[in-house]
XYZ file of N, CA and C in Angstrom:
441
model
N 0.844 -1.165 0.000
C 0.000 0.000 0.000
C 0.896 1.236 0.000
N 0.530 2.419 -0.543
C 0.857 3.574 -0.786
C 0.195 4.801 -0.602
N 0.280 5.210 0.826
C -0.613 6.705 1.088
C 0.400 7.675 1.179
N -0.353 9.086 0.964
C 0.259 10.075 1.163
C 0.900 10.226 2.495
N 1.953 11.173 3.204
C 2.732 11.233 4.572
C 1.465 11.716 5.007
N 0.641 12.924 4.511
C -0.082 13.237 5.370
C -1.765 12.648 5.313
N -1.715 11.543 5.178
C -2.617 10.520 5.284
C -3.068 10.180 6.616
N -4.060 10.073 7.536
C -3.744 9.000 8.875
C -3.498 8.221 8.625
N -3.571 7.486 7.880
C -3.074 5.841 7.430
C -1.536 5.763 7.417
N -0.792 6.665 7.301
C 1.145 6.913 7.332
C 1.243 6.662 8.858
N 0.328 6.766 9.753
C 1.064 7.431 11.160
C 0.988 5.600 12.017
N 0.703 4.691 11.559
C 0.233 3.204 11.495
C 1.674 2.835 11.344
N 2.765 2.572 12.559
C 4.187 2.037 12.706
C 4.519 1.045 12.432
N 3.411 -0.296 12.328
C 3.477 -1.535 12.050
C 3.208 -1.875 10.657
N 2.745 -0.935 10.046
C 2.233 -1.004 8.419
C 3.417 -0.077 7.770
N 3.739 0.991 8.182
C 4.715 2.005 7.319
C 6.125 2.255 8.049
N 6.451 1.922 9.477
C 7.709 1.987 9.836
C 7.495 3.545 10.812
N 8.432 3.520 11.793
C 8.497 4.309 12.522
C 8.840 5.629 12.162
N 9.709 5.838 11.028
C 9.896 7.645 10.407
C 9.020 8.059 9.820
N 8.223 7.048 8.707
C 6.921 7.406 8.365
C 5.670 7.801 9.330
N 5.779 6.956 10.014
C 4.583 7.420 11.250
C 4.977 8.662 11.657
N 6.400 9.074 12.097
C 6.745 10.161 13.324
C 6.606 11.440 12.185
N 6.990 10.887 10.910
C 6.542 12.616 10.212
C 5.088 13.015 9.275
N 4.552 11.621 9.759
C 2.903 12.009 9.064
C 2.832 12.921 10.963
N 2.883 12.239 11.695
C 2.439 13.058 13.096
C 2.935 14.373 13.065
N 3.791 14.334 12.621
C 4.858 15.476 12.202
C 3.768 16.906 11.480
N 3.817 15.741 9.989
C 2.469 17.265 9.565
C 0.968 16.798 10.051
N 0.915 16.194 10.475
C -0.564 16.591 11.820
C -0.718 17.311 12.162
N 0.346 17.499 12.767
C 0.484 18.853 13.698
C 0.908 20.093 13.093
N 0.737 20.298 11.880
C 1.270 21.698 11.087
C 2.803 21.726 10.873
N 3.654 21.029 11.424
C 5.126 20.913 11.422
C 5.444 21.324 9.805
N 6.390 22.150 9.414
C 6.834 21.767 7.788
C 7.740 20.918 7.663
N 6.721 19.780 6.880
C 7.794 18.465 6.451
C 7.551 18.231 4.857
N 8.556 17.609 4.216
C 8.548 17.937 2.642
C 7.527 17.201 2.314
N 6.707 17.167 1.118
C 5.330 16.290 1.099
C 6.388 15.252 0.230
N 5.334 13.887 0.186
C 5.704 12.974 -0.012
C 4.744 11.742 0.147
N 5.398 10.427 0.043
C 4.242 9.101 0.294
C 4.811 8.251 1.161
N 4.196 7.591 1.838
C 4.848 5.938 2.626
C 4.581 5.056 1.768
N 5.287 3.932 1.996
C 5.183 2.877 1.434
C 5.567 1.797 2.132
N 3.872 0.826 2.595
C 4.332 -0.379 3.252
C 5.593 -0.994 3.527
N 5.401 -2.026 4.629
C 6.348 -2.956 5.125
C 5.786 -4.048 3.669
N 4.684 -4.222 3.274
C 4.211 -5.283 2.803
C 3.941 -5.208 1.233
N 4.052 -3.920 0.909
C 3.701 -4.067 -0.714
C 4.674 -4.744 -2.017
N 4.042 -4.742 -2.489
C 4.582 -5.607 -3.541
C 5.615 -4.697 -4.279
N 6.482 -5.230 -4.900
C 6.842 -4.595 -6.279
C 6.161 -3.977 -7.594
N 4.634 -4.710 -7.626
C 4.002 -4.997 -8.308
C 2.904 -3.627 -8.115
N 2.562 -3.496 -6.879
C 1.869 -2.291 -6.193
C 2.623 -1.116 -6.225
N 3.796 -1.069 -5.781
C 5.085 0.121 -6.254
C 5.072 0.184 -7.140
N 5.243 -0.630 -8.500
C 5.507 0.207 -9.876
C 3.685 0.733 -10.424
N 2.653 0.371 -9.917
C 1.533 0.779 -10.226
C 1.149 2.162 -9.539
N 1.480 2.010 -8.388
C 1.348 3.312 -7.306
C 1.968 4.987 -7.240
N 3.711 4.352 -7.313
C 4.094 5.190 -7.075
C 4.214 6.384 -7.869
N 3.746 6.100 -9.481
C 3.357 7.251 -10.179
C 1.906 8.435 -9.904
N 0.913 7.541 -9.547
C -0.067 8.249 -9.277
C 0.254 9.268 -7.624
N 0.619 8.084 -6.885
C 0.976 8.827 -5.400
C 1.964 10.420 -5.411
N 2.832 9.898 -6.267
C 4.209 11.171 -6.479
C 3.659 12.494 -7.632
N 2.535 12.235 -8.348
C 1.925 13.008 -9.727
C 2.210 14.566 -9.085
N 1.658 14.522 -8.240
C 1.830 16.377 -8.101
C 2.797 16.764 -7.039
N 3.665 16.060 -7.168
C 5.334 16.141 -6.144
C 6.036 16.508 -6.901
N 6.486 17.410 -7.647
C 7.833 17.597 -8.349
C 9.237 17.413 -7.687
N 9.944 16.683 -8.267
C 11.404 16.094 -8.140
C 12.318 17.259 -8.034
N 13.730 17.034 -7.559
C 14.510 15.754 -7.314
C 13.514 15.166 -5.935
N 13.657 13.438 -5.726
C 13.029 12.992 -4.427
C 14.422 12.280 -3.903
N 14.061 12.509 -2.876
C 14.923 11.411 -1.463
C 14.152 10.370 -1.247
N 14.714 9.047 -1.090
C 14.166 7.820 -1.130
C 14.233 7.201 0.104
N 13.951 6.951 1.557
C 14.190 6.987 2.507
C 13.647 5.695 3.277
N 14.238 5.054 4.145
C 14.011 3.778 4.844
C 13.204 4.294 5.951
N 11.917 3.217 6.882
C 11.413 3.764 7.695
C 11.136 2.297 8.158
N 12.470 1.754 8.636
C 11.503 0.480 9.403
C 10.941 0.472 10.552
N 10.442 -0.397 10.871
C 9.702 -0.748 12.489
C 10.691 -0.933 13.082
N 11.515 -1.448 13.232
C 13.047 -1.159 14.211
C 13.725 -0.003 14.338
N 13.575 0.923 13.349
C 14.626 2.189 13.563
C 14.199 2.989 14.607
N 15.444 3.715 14.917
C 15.091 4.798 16.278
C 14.201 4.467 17.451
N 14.250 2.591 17.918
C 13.458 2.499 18.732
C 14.524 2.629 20.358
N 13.735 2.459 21.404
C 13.987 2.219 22.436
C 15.839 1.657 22.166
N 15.411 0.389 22.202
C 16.766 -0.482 21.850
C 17.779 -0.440 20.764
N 17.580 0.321 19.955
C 18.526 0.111 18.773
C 18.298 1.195 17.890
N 19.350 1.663 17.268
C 18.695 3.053 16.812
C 18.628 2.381 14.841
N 19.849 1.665 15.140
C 19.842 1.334 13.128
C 20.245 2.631 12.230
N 21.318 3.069 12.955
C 21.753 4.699 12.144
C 22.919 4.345 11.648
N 23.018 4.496 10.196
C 23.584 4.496 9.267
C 23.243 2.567 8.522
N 22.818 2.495 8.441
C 22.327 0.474 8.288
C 21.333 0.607 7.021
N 20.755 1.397 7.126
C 20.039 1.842 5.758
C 20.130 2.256 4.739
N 20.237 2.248 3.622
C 20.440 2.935 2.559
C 19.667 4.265 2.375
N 19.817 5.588 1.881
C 19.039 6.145 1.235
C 19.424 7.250 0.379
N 18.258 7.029 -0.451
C 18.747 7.590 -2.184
C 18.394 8.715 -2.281
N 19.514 9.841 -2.515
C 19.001 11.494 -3.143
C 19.493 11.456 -4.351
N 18.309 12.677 -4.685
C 18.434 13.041 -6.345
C 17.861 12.137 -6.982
N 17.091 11.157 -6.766
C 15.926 10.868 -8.267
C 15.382 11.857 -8.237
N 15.762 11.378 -9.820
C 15.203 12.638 -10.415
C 13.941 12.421 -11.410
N 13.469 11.587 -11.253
C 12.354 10.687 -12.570
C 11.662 9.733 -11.760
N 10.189 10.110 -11.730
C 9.565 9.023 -11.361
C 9.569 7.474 -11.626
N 9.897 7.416 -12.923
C 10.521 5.838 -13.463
C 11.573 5.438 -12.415
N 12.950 6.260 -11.411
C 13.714 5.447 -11.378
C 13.486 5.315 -9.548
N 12.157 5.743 -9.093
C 11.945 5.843 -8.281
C 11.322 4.275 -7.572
N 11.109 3.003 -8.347
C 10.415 1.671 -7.711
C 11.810 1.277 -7.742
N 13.216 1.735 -8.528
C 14.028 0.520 -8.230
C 14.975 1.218 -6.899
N 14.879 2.718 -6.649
C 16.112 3.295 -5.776
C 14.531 2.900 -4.773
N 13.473 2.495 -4.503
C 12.429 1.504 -3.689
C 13.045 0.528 -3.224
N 13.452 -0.278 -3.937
C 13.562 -1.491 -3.806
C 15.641 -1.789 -2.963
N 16.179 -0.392 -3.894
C 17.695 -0.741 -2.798
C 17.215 -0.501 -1.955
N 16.682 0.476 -1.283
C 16.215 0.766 -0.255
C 15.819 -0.470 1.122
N 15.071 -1.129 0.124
C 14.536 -2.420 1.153
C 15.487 -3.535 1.115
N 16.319 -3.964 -0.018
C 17.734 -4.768 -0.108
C 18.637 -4.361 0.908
N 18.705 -3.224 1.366
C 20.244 -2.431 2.166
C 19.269 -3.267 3.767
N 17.606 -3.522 4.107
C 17.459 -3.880 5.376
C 18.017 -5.662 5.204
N 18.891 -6.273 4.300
C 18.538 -7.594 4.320
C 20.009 -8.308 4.249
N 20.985 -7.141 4.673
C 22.167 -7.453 4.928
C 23.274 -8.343 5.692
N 23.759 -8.493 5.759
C 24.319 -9.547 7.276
C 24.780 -8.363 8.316
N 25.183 -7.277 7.752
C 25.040 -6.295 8.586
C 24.404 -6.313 9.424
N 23.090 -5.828 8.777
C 21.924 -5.214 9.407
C 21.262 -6.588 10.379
N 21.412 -7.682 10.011
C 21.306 -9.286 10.556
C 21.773 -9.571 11.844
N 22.912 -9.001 11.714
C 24.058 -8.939 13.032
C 24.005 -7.823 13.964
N 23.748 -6.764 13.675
C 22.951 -5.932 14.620
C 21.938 -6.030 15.109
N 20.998 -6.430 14.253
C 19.516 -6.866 15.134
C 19.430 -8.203 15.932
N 20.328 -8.848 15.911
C 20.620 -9.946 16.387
C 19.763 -11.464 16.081
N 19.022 -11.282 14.935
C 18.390 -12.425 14.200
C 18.813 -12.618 12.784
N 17.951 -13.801 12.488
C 18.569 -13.939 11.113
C 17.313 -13.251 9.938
N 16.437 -13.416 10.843
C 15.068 -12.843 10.032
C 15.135 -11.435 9.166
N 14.467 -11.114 7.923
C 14.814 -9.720 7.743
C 13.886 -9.184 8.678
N 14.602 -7.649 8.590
C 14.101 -6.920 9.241
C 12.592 -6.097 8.352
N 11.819 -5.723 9.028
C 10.651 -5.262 8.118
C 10.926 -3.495 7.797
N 10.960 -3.320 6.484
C 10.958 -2.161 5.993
C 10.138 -1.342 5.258
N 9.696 -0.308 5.690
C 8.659 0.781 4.783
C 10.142 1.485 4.291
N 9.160 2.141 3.133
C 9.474 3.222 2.398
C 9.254 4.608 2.344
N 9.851 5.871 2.334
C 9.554 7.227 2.242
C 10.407 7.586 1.251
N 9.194 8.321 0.014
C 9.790 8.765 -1.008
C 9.240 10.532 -0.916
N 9.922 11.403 -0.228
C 10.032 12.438 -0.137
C 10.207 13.473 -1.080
N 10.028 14.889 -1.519
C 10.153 15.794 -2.258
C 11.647 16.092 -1.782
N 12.825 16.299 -2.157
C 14.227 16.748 -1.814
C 14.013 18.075 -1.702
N 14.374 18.732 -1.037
C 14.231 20.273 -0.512
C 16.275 20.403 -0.650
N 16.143 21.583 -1.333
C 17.628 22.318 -1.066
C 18.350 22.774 0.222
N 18.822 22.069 1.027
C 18.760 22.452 2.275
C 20.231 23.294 2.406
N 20.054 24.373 3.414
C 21.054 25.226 3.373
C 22.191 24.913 4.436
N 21.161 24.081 5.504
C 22.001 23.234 5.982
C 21.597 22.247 6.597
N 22.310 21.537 7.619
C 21.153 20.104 8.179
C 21.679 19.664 9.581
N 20.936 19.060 10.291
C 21.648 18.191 11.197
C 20.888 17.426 12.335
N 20.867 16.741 13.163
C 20.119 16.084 14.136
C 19.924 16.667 15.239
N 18.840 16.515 15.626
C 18.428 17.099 17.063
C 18.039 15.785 18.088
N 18.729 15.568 19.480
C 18.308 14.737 19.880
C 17.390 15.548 21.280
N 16.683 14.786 21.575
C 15.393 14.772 22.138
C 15.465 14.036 23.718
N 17.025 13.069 23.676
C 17.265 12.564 24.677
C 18.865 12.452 24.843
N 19.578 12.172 25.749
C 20.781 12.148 25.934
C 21.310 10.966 24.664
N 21.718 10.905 24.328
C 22.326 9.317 23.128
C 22.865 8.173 23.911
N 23.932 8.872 24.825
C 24.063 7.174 25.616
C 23.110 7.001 26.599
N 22.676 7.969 27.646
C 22.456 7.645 29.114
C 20.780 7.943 28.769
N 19.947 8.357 27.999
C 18.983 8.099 27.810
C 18.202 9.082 28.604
């Protein structure tokens, strides 16, 4: 499945992944976040190359292609840097396959060995509008080690 970020249906952690949820809540609340779509833990390839043209139609490019699993940034494990993600598509065409590294980069031995199973890990998708940013950086919300 494929809804818009600012869908209620995006803010659903077990269906779209935890960054998708935290920035549909994000523009809930009026926050400015770049528009864009989620994209299931569960959809097909088949649903992505049908979807993601209609979903992205009035998004003009370049897009950022962005991982949002149900494991990231949780409690236990943050999964920072373990993900792949793609800037500068620039074409909706090349947007189901920089999809799909996206969900290949969660199925790593890496990423295997950090989470400490062999199972993959479950991954949504965020295919974002790329904004020119003048500059960037993280804000944490809690101490990083001591919590």
């Amino acid at each position: 499945m494929i809804v818009g970020l600012a869908s209620a249906l995006a803010t659903d952690q077990a269906a779209f992944g935890n960054k998708a949820a935290n920035l549909a809540v994000a523009l809930q609340a009026g926050l400015p976040v770049p528009e864009g779509v989620a994209i299931s833990v569960t959809a097909t390839s088949g649903e992505i190359e049908r979807q993601v043209r209609t979903g992205l139609a009035r998004i003009s490019g370049p897009y950022a292609v962005r991982s949002s699993s149900t494991v990231e940034d949780s409690v236990d494990k943050s999964y920072a840097g373990m993900f792949v993600t793609i800037l500068g598509v620039t074409a909706i065409s090349e947007v189901p396959r920089s999809v799909q590294r996206v969900r290949d980069s969660a199925r790593t031995m890496l990423v295997k060995r950090y989470s400490g199973h062999e199972s993959d890990v479950p991954i949504g998708v965020i295919v974002q509008r790329q904004i020119a940013a003048q500059s960037a950086g993280v804000a944490f919300t809690r101490h990083p080690v001591t919590g």
